[in-house]
Coordinates of C-alpha atoms and ligand atoms in Angstrom, one line a residue:
X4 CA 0.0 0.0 0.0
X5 CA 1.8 3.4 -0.8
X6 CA 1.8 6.0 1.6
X7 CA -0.6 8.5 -0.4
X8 CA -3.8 8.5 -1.1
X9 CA -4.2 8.8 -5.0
X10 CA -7.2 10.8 -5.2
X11 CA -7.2 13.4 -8.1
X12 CA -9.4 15.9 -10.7
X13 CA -9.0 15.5 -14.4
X14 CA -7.9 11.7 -14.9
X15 CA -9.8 11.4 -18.4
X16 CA -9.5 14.1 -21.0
X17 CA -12.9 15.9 -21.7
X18 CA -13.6 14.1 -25.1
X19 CA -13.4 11.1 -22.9
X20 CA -15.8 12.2 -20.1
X21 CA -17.9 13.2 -22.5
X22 CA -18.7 10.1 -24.0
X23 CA -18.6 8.5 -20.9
X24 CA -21.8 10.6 -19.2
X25 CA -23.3 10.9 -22.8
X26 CA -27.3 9.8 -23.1
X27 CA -27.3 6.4 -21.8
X28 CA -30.3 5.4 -24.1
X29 CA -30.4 7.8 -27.0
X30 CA -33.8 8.1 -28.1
X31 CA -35.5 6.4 -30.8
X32 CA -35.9 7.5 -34.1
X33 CA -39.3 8.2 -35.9
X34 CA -39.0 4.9 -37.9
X35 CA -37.3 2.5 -34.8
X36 CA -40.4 3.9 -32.6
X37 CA -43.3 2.6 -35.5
X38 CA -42.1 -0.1 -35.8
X39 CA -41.6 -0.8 -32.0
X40 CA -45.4 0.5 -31.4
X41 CA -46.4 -1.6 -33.9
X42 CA -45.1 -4.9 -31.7
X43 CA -48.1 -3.7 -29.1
X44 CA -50.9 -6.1 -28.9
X45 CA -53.3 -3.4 -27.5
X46 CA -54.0 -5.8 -24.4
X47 CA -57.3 -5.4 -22.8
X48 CA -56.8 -4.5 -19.2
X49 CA -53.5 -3.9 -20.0
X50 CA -51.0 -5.5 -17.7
X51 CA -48.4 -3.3 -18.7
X52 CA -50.6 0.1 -17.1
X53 CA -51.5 -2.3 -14.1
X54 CA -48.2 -2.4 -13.2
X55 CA -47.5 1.1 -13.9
X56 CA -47.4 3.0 -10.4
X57 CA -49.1 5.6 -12.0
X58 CA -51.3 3.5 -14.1
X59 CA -51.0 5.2 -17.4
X60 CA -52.8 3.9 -20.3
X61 CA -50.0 2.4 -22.1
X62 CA -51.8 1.0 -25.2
X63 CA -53.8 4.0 -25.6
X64 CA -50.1 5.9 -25.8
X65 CA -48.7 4.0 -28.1
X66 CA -51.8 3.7 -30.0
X67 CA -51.9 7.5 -30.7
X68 CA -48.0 7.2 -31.8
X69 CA -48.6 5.1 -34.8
X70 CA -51.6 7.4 -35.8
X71 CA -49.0 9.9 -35.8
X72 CA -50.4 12.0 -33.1
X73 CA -47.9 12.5 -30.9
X74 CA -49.0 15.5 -29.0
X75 CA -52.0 13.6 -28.2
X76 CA -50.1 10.6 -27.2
X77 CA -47.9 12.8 -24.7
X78 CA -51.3 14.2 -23.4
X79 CA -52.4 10.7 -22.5
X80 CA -48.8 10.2 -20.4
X81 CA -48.5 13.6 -18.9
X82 CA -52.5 13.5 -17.9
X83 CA -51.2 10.6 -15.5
X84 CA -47.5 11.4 -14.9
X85 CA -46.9 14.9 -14.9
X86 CA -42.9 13.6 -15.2
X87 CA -43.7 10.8 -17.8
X88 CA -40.3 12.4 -18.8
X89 CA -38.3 12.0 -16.1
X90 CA -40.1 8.7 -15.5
X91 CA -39.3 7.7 -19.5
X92 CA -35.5 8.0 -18.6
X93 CA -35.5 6.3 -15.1
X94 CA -38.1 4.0 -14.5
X95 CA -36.7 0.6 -13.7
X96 CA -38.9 -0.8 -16.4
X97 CA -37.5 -3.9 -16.2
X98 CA -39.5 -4.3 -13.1
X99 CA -42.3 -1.6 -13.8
X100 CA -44.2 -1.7 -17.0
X101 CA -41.9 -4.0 -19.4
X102 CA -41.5 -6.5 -17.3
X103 CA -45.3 -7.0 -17.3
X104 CA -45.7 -6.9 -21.3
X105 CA -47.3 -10.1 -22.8
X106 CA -44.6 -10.0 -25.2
X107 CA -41.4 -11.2 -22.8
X108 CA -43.6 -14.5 -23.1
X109 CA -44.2 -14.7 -26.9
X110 CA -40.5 -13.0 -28.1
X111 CA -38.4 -12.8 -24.8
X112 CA -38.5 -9.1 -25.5
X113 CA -40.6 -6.6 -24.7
X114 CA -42.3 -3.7 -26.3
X115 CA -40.1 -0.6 -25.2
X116 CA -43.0 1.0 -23.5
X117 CA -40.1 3.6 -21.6
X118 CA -38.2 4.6 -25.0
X119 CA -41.7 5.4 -26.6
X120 CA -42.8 7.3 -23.9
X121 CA -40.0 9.0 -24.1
X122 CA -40.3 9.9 -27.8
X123 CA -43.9 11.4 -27.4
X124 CA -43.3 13.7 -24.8
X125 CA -39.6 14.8 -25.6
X126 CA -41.6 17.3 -28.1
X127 CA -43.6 18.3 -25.6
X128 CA -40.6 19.5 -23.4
X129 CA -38.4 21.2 -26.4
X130 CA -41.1 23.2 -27.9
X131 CA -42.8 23.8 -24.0
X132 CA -46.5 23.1 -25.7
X133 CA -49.2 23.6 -22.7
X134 CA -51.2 20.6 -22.4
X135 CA -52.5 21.5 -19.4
X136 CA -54.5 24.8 -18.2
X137 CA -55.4 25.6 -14.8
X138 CA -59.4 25.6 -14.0
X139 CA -60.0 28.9 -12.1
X140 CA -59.5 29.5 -8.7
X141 CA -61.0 28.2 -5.6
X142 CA -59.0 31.1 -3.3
X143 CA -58.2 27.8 -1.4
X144 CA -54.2 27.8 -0.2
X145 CA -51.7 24.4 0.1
X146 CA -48.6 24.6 1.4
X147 CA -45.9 21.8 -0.1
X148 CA -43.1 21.0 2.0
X149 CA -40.7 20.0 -0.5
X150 CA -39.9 20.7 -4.4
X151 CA -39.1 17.2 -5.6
X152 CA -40.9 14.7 -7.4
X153 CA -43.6 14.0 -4.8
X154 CA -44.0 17.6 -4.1
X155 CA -43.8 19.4 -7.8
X156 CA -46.4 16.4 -9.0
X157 CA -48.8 17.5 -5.8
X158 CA -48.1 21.3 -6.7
X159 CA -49.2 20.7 -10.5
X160 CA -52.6 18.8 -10.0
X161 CA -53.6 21.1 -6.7
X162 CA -52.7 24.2 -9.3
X163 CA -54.7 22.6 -12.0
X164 CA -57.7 21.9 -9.7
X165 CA -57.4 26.0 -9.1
X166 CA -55.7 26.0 -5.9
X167 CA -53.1 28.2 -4.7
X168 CA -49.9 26.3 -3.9
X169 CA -46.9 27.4 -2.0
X170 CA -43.6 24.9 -2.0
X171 CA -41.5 25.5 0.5
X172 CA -38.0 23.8 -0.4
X173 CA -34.6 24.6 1.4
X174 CA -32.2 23.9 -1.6
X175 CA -31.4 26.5 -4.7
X176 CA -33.0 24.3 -7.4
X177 CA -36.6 22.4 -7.0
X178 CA -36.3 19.0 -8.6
X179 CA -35.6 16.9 -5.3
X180 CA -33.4 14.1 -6.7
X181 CA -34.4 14.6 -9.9
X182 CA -31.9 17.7 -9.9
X183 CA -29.7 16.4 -7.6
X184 CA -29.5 12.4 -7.6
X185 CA -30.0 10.6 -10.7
X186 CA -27.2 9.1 -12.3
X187 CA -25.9 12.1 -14.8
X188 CA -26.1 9.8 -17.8
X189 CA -29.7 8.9 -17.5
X190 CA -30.7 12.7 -17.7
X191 CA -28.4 14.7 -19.3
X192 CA -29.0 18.3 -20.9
X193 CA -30.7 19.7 -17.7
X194 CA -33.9 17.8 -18.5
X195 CA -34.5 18.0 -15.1
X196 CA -34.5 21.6 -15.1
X197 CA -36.2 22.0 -18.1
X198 CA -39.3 19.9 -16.8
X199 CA -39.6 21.6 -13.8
X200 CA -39.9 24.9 -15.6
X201 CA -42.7 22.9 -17.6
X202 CA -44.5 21.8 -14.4
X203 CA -44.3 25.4 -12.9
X204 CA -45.6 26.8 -16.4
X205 CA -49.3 25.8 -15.3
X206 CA -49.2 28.6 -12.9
X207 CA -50.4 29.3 -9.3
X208 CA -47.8 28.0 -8.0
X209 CA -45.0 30.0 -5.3
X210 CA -41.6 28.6 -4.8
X211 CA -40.0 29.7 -1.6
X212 CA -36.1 28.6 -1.6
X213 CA -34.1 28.5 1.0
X214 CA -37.0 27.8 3.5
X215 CA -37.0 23.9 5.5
X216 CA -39.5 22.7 7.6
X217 CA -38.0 22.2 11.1
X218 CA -35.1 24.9 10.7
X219 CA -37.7 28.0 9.3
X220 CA -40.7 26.6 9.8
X221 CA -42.4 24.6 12.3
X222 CA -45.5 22.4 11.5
X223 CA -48.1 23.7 13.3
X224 CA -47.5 27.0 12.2
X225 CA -47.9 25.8 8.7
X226 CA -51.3 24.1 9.7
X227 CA -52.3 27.3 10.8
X228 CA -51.8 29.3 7.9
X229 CA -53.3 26.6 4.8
X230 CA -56.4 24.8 4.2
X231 CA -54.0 21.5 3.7
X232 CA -50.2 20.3 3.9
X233 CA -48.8 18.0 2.0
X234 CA -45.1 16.7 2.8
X235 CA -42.5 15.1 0.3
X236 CA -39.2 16.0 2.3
X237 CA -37.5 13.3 1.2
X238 CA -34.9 11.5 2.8
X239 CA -32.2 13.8 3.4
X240 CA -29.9 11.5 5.9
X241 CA -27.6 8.8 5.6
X242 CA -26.5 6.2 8.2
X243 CA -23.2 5.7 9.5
X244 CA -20.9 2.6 8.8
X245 CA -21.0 2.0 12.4
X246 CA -17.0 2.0 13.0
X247 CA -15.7 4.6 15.2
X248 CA -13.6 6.6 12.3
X249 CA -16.4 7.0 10.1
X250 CA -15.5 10.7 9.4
X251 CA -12.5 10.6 7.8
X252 CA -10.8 12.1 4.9
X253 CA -12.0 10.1 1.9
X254 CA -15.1 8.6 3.3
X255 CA -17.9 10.0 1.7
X256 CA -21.4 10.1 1.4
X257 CA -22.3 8.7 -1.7
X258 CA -25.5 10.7 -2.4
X259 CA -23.5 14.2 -1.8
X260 CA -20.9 13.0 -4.3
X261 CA -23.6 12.8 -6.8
X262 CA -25.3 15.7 -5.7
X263 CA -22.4 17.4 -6.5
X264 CA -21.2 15.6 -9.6
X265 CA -25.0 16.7 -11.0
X266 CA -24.4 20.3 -10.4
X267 CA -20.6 20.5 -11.6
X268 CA -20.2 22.4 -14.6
X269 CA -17.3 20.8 -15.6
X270 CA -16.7 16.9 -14.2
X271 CA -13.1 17.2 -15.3
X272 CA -12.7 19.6 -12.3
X273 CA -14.2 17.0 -10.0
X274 CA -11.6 14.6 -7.9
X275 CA -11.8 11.2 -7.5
X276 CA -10.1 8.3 -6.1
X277 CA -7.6 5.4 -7.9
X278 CA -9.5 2.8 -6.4
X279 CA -12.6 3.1 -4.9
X280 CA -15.1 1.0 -2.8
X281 CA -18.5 1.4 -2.5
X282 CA -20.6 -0.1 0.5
X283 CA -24.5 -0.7 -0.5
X284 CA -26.6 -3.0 -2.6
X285 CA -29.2 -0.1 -4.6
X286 CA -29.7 2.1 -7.1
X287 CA -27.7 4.8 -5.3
X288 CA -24.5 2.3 -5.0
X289 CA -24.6 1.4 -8.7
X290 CA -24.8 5.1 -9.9
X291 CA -21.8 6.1 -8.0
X292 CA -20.1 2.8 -8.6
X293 CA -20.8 3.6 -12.1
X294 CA -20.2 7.5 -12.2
X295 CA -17.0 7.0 -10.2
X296 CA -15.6 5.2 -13.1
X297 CA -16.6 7.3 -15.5
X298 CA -14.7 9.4 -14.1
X299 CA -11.8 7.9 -14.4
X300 CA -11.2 5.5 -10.9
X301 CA -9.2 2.2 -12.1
X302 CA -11.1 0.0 -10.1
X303 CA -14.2 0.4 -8.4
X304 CA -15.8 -2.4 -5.9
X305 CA -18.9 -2.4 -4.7
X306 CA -19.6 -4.3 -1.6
X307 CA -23.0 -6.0 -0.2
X308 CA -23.6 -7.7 2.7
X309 CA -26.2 -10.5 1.4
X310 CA -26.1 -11.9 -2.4
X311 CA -26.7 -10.5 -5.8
X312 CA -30.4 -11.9 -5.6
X313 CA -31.0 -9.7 -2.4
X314 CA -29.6 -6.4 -3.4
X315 CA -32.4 -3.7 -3.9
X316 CA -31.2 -2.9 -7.6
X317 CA -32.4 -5.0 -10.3
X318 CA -30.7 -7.6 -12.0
X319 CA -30.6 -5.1 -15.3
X320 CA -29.0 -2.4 -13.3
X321 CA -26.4 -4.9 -11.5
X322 CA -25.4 -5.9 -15.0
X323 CA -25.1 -2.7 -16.1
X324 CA -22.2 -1.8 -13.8
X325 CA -20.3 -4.8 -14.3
X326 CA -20.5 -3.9 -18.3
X327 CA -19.4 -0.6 -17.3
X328 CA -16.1 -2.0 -15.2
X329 CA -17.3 -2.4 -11.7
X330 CA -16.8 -5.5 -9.6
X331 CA -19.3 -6.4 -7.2
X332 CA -18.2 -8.5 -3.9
X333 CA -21.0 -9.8 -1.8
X334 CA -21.7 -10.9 1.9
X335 CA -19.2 -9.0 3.3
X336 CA -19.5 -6.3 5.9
X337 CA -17.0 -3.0 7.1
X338 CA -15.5 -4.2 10.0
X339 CA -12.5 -1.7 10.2
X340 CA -11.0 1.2 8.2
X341 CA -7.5 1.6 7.3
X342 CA -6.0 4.9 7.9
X343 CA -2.6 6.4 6.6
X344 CA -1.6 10.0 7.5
X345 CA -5.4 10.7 8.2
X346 CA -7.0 9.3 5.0
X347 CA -8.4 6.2 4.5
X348 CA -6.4 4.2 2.9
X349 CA -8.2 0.6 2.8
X350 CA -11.3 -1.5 4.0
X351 CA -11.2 -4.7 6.0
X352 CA -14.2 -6.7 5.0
X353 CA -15.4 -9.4 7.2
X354 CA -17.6 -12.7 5.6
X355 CA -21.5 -12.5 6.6
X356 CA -21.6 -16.2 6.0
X357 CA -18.5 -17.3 7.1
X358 CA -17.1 -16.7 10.7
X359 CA -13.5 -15.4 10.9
X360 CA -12.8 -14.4 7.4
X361 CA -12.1 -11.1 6.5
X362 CA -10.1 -9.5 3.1
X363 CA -8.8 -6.2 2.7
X364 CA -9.5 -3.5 0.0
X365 CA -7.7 -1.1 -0.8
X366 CA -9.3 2.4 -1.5
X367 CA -8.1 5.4 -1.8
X368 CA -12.1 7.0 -1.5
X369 CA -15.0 4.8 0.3
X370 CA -18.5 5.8 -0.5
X371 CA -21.8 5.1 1.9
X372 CA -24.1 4.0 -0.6
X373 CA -27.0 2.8 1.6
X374 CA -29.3 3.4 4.7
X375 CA -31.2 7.0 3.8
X376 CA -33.6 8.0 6.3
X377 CA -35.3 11.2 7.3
X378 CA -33.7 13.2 9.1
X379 CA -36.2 13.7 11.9
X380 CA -33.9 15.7 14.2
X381 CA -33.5 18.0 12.3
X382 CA -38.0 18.6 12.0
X383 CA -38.0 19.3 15.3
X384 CA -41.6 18.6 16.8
X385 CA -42.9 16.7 13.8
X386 CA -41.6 13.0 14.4
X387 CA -43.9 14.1 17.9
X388 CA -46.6 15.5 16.0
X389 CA -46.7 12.2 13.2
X390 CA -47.6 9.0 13.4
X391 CA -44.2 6.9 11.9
X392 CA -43.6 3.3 11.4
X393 CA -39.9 2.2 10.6
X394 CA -38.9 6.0 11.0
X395 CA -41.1 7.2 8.5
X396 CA -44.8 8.7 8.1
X397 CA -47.6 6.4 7.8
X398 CA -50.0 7.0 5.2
X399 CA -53.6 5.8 3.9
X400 CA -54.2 5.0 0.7
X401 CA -55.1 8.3 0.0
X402 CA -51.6 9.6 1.4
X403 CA -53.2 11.1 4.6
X404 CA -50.8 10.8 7.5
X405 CA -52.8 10.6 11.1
X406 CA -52.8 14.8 11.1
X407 CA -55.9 16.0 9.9
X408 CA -55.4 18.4 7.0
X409 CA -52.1 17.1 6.6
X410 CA -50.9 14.7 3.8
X411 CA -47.2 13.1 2.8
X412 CA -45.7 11.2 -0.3
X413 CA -42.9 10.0 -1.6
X414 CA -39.8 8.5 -0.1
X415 CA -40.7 10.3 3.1
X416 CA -43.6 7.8 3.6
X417 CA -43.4 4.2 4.8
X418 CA -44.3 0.8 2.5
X419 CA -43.1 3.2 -0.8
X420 CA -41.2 1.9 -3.5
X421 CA -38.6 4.6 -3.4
X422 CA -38.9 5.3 -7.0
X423 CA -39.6 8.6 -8.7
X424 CA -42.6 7.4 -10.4
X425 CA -44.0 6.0 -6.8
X426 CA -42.9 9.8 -5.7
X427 CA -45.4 11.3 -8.7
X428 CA -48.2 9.3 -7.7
X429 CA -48.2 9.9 -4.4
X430 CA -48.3 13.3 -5.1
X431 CA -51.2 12.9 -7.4
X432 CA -53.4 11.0 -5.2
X433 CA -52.9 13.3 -2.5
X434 CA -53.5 16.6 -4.6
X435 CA -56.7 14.5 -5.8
X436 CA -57.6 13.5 -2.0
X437 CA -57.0 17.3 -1.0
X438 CA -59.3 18.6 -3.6
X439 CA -61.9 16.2 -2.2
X440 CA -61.6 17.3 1.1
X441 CA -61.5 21.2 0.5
X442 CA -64.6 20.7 -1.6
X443 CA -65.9 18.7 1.3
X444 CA -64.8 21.7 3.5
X445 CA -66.2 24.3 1.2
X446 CA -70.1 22.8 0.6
X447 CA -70.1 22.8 4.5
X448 CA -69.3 26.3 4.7
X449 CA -65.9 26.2 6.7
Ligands
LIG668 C1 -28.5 8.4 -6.1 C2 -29.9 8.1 -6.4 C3 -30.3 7.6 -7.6 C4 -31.6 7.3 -7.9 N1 -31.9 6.8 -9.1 C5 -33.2 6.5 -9.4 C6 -33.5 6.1 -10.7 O1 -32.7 5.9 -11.6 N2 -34.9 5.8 -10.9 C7 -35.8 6.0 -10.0 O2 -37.0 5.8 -10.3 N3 -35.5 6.4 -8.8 C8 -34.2 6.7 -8.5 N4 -33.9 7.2 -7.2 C9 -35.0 7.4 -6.2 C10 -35.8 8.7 -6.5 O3 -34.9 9.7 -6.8 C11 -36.6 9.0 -5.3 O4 -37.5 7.9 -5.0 C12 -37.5 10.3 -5.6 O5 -36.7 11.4 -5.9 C13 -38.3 10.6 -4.3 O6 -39.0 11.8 -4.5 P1 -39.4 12.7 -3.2 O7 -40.1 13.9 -3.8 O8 -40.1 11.9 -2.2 O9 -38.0 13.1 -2.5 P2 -36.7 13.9 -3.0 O10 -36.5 13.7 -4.5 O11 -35.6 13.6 -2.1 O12 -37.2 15.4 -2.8 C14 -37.4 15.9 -1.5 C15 -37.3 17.4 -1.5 O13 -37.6 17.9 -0.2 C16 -36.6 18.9 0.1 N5 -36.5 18.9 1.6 C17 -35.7 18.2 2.4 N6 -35.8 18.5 3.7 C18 -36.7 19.5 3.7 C19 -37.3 20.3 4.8 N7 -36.9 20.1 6.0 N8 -38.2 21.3 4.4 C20 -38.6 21.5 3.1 N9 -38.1 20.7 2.1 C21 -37.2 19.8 2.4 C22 -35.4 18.5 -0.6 O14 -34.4 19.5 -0.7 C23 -35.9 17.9 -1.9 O15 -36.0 18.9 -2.9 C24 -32.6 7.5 -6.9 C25 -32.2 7.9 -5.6 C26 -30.9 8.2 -5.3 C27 -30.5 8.7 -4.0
LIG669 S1 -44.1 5.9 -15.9 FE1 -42.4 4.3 -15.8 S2 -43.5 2.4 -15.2 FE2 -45.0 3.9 -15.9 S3 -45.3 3.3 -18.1 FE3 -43.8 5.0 -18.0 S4 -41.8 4.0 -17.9 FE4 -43.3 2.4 -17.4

């Protein structure tokens, strides 16, 4: 082991970096997506929408693609999933819609439901068509602790229904992880940016940066001062390794990494280790698994404590990585970190399965990759105020937590999926429940 750590900016020239963070799934072309619509059966009761999260009429999508109407076709997506977008480029379709499609049984290959999505609302977004408008208002007021993909697809449907919305969201850019999390090949271009701008277009909606629940607000006084609350806050902790020297120099959180690797305007400027080791088994330590070779590491190794077959990202996803050059070590655990002048230098691994065996890695940056909770410290009164099981808020199936008036979605909420399409329905079905229940209010005159 040498005596530095080999961590560095600007290991791959910018030609390099570019191709390596370019479009992971370039989208189709007029005559790829014809003929891929035309490989629909047009299911009745379609599985493939069943197994949406946000149930959008899949058939009826593509239908409207090969009748050329694509505007209409994005109407029937958006109409459902206000980020059938975002949701085109990162839905785990593998596991969503796709996997679902009667085809896999006739062909071994399904219809790419995701791609075409993508190709009728990518119009949408360039040219910034309204498909939407906003009925007229009900002088009713929501407040939306959040501005990520739970809380912008709330904001949308409460503005269409004619409410005034309010987002309160802490950070400089709304977009949640959208903005700040995906993997930068999946949504290059500031998509993400450019369909928030979308979603705000519908109007009545205020954005109030730099303003969190728990640090500038407190709960109650939102209650107060709205008809209705509804809260997508996200998960905005990580766990610990649980070793005493957790804090080191080159032991990082993997989900600031990216948060930061998102925003940089040039990666070439960002540093990043030789070797690196990852510790987690989901989406989040794939994409920096993934991202931290693209930018240049030599060897990257993720580590999970239980097999393949148990890790929360999907066999596509683990593939994925190991095409791109990562290695992927299982049941093993941390059990100590190697320190040299300060900096971690190497892991020592210990076997889940069997006692006594431990191997070494070395690493000259280790990423936390796993464990994000809410960080209910920092909400002050409203871990008191909610009802929570596992550490986060319990919903109905309408999203309405155990406060009246008061409604949650997205990762925030217990039994989700933890996916940004699960994030965009929630938010729907509580901006639908909401309406209800002002309505409700209104007819009995409070
Ligand atoms: C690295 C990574 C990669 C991922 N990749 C994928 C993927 O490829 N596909 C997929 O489907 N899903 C993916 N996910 C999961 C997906 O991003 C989330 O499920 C989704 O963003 C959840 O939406 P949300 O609105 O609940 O939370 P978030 O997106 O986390 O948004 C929460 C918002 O609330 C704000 N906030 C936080 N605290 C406060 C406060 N106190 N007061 C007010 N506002 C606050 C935050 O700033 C943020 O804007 C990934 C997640 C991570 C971490
Ligand atoms: S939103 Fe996601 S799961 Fe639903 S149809 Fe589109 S790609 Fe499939």
């Amino acid at each position: 082991m040498s005596d530095k750590a080999d961590i560095r900016a600007g290991r791959l020239s910018g030609e390099k970096l570019d191709a390596n963070f370019a479009d992971m799934h370039p989208p189709l072309t007029p005559s790829e997506a014809i003929i891929d619509a035309d490989r629909c059966y047009f299911c009745y009761d379609a599985p493939c929408t069943t197994a949406c999260p946000t149930g959008i009429d899949i058939p009826g999508f593509i239908q409207k693609i090969r009748s050329g109407n694509l505007k209409g076709s994005a109407h029937t997506i958006l109409s459902e999933n206000i980020m059938g977008g975002m949701c085109a480029r990162v839905c785990p379709t593998e596991v969503l819609c796709e996997e679902a499609c009667v085809r896999n049984t006739h062909e071994d290959r399904p219809v790419r439901i995701g791609m075409l999505q993508r190709y009728a609302t990518d119009p949408i977004f360039e040219s910034n068509t309204p498909l939407f408008e906003r009925q007229p208002a009900t002088g009713r007021k929501v407040a939306v602790v959040g501005g990520g993909p739970a809380g912008l697809s709330c904001a949308h449907r409460l503005a269409m229904l004619g409410h005034a919305v309010t987002i309160y969201e802490p950070r400089e850019k709304l977009g949640g992880l959208n903005e700040y999390g995906i993997a930068a090949y999946k949504t290059p271009d500031e998509f993400a940016t450019r369909e928030t701008e979308y979603i705000l277009g519908i109007g009545g909606i205020e954005v109030r940066h730099g303003e969190a629940l728990g640090r500038d607000l407190e709960l109650d006084e939102l209650r107060a001062s709205y008809d209705a609350l509804f809260l997508g806050f996200g998960l905005a902790g990580v766990n610990g390794l649980g070793l005493d020297n957790d804090r080191l120099e080159g032991v990082a959180n993997a989900v600031d990494y990216i948060a930061m690797l998102r925003q940089a305007p040039d990666k070439a400027a960002l540093p990043v280790g030789r070797r690196v080791v990852v510790i987690g088994g989901g989406m989040t330590a794939i994409d920096i698994a993934v991202q931290s070779k693209a930018l240049g590491a030599e060897v990257v190794t993720m580590v999970y404590r239980r097999g393949q077959e148990n890790m929360n990202a999907s066999d596509y996803e683990q593939e994925f990585a190991q095409i791109r050059g990562v290695s992927i070590r299982t049941w093993a655990k941390p059990r100590k970190l190697i320190v040299k002048g300060g900096h971690v230098r190497g892991v020592e691994f210990e076997s889940t399965q069997v006692a006594g065996d431990t191997y070494v890695l070395e690493s000259d940056m280790v990423f936390k990759a796993f464990g994000q909770k809410v960080l209910w410290d920092e909400l002050h009164d409203t871990a008191q105020i909610l009802e929570l099981e596992k550490e986060r808020i319990t919903v109905d199936g309408e999203r309405r937590t155990s406060l009246p008036g008061v409604w949650a979605g997205g990762d925030c909420v217990f039994g989700g999926k933890d996916l940004t399409v699960s994030a965009v329905q929630d938010g729907k079905v509580a901006a639908l429940s909401i309406d209800r229940y002002l309505k409700d209010q209104g007819s009995r005159g409070e």
